[in-house]
Coordinates of C-alpha atoms and ligand atoms in Angstrom, one line a residue:
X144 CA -1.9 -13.8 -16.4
X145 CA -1.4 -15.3 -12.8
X146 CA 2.1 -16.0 -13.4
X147 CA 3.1 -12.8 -14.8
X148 CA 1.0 -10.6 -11.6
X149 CA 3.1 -13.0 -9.3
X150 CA 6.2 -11.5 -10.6
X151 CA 5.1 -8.0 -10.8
X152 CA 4.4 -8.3 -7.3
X153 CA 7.5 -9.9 -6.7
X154 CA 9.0 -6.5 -8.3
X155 CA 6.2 -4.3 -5.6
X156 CA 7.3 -5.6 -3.1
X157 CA 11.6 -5.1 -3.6
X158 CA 10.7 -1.5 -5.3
X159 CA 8.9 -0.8 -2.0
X160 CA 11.8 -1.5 -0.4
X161 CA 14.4 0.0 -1.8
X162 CA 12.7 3.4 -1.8
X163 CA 12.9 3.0 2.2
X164 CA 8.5 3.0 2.3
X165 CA 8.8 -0.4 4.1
X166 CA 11.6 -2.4 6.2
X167 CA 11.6 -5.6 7.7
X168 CA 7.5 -4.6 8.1
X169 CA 5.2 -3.8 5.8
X170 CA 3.6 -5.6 2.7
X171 CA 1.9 -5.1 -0.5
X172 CA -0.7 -7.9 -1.9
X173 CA -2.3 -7.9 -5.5
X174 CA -6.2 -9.5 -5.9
X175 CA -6.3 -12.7 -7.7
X176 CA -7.5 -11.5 -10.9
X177 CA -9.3 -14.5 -11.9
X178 CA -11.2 -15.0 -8.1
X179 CA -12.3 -11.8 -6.6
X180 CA -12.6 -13.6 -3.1
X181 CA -8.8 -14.4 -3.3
X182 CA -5.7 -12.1 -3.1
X183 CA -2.0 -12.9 -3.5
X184 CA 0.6 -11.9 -0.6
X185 CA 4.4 -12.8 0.5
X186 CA 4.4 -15.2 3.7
X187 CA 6.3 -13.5 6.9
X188 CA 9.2 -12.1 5.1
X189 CA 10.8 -9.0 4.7
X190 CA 9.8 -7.3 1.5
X191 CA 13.5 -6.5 0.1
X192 CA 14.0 -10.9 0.3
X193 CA 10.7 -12.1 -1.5
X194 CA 10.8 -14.0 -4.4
X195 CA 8.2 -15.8 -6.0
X196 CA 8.1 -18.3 -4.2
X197 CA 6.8 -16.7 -1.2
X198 CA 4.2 -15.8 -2.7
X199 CA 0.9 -17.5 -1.0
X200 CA -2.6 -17.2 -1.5
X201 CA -5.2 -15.5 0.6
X202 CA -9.2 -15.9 1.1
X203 CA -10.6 -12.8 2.5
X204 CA -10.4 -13.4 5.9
X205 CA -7.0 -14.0 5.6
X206 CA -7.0 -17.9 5.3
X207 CA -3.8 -18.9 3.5
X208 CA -5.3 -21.4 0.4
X209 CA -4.2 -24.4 0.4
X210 CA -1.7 -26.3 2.6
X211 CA 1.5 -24.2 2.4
X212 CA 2.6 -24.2 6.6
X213 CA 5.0 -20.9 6.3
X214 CA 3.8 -17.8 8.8
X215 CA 1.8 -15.5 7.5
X216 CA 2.1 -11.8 8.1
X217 CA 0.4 -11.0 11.0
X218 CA -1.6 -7.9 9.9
X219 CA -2.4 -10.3 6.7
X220 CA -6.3 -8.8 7.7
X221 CA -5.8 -5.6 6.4
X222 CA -5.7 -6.6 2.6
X223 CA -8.4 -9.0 3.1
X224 CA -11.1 -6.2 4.9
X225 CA -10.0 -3.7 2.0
X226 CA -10.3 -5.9 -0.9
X227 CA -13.7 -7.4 0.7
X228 CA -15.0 -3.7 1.2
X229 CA -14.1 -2.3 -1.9
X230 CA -14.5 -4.3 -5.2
X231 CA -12.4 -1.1 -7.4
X232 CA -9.4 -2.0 -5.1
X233 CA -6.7 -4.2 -7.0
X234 CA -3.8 -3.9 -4.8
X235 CA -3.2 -2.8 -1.2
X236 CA 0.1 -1.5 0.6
X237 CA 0.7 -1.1 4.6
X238 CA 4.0 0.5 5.8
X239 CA 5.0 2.7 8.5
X240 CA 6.9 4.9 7.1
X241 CA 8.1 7.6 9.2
X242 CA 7.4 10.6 7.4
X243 CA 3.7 9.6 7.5
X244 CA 3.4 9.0 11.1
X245 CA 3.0 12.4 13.1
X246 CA 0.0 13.6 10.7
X247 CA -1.4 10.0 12.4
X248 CA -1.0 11.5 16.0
X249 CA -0.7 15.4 15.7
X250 CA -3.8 17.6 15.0
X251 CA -3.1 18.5 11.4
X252 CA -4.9 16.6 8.4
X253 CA -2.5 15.1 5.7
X254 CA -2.9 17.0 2.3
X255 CA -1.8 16.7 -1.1
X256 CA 0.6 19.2 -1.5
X257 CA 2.9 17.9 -4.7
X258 CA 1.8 17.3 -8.0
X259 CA 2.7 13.6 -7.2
X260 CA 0.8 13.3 -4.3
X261 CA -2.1 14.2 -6.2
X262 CA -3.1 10.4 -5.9
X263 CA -3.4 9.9 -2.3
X264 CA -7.0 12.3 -2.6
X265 CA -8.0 15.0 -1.2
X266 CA -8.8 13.1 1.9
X267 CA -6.8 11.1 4.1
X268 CA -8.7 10.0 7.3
X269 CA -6.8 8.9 10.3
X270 CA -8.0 5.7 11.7
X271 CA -7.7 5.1 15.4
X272 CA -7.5 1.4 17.1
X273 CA -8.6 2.1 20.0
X274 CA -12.1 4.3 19.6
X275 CA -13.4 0.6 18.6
X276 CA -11.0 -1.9 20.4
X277 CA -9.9 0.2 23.4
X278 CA -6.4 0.8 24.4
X279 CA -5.3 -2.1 25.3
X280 CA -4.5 -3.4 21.7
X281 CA -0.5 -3.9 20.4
X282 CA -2.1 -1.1 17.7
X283 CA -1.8 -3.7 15.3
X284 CA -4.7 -4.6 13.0
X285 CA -4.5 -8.8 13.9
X286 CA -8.1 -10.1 13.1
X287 CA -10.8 -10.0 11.1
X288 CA -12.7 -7.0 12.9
X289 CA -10.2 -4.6 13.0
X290 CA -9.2 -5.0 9.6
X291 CA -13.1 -4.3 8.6
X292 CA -13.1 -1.5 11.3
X293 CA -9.8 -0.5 9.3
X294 CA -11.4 -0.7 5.7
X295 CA -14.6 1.5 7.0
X296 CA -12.7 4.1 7.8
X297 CA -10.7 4.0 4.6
X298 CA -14.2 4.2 2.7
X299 CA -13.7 5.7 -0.9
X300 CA -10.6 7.2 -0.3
X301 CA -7.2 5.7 -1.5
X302 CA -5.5 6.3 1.4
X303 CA -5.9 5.8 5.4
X304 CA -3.2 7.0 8.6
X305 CA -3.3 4.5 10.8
X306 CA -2.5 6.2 14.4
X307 CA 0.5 5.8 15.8
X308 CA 1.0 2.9 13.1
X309 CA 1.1 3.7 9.7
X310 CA -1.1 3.7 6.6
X311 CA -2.7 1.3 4.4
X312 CA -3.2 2.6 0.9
X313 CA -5.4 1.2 -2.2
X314 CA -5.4 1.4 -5.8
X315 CA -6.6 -0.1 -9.2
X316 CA -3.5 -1.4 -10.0
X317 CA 0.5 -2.3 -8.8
X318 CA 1.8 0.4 -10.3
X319 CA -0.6 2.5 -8.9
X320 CA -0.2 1.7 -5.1
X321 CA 3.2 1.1 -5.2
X322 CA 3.4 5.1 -6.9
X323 CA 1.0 6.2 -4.1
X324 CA 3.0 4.7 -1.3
X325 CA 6.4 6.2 -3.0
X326 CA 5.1 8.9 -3.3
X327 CA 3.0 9.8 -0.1
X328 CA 5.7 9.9 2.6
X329 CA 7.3 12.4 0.4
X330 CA 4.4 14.4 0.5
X331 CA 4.3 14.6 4.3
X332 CA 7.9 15.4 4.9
X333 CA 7.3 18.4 2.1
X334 CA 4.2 19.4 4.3
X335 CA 6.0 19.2 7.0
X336 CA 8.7 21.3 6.3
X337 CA 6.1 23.7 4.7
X338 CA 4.4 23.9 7.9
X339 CA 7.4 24.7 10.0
X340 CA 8.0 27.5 7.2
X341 CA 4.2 29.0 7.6
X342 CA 0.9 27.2 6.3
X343 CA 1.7 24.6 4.2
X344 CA -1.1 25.3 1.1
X345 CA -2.5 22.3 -0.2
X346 CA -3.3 21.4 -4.3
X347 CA -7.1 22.6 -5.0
X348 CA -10.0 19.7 -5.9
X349 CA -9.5 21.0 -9.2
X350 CA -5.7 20.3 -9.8
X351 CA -6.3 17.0 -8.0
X352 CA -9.0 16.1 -10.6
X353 CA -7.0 17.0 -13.6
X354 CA -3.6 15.0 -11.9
X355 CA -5.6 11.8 -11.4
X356 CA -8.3 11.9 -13.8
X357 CA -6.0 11.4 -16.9
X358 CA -3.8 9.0 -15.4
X359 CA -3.4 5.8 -17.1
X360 CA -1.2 3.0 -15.5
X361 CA 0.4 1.8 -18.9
X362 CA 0.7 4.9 -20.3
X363 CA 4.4 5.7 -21.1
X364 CA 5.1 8.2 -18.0
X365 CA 4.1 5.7 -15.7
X366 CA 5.7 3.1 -17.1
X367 CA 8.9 4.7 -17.0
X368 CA 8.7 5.2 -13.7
X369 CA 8.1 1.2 -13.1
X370 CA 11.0 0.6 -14.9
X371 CA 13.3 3.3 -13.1
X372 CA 12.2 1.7 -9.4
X373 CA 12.3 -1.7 -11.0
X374 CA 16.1 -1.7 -11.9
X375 CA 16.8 0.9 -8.7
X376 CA 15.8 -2.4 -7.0
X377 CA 17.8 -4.4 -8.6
X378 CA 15.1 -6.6 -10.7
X379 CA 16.7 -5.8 -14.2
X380 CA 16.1 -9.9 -14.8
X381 CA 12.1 -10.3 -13.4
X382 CA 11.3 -7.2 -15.4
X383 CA 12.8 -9.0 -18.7
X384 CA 10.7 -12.2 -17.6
X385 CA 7.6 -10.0 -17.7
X386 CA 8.9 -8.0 -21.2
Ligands
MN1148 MN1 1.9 -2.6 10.7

């Protein structure tokens, strides 16, 4: 069970790469699903290069387990605070994808808009750094407290802009979160666009509902997509490992 989540995060982290939502920054980190309190995330590594042997494991507070001396990512805090705050939350993604960033800083709110950007909610709060830790921070979330400060601003939703950052987004599953974070910046750059064209009219509650309420992560449509990002990414041989 361990073993095969190792390599389907293996397969998050390259897919997130080659669909340009992270760089050389950015992670995505998957709870251990036999210990809760524990969650399973590269070392400091660009996520198109990890294999699985980068993979470390995480205590909440971002304590790497055991004795494995390798850096850790620096904003390692924001998967701990999220999965501490939220027991639903299986896997977490930060990136600063671009498209995302001016609904961080600009007045407008960040909406669904596309059926598949459905997922990110009908809310996406915008956390700012500096109403708690002033602004004097590097805007990055690099302890304990702002990665809790991070998570409560998150609260139930599956998505939150982090100003002048990013986002961190959570799901119930890989294939969820990795979907989500495909899926959102393309949302904002369609929003975008629809707001330089007029108002930009976002999906009702009610078409939200019936998008996400029926979803099911191995259903056939969602694998499919897996499998299309998988091999996009070049990971043709990991997904044959996991088949
Ligand atoms: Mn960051």
């Amino acid at each position: 069970m361990v073993e095969k989540l190792i390599t389907e995060l293996v397969i998050a982290n390259r897919i997130l790469a080659r669909e340009d939502v992270v760089d050389a920054y950015g992670h995505v980190s998957v709870r251990h699903p036999e210990n809760p309190e524990r969650f399973f995330l590269s070392h400091s590594l660009a996520p198109a290069f990890v294999q699985r042997s980068d993979i470390l494991e995480f205590d909440l507070e971002g304590k790497v387990v055991g004795s494995d001396r390798r850096t850790p990512y620096l904003e390692r805090f924001i998967h701990g605070a999220i999965y501490e705050s939220r027991p639903d939350v299986i896997a977490v993604v930060h990136a600063h994808a671009e498209d995302t960033l001016p609904f961080g800083i600009a007045p407008a709110k960040l909406k669904p808009v596309i059926h598949s950007g459905a997922f990110i909610g009908a809310e996406v709060p915008v956390w700012d750094i500096a109403r708690r830790f002033g602004d004097k921070t590097n805007l990055l979330v690099t302890n304990v407290a702002q990665g809790r400060d991070l998570a409560k601003s998150l609260a139930k939703n599956s998505v939150v802009l982090m100003r002048g950052h990013g986002f961190a987004a959570a799901a119930r599953s890989l294939i969820d979160v990795v979907r989500m974070s495909v899926y959102l910046p393309r949302n904002a750059r369609v929003q975008f666009k629809a707001m330089q064209l007029g108002k930009a009219r976002p999906l009702s509650k009610g078409e939200i509902a019936a998008r996400t309420g029926g979803y099911k992560p191995d259903s056939p449509e969602t694998q499919r997509a897996w499998q299309y990002w998988a091999e996009r990414a070049g990971c043709a041989d990991l997904l044959k490992q996991l088949a």
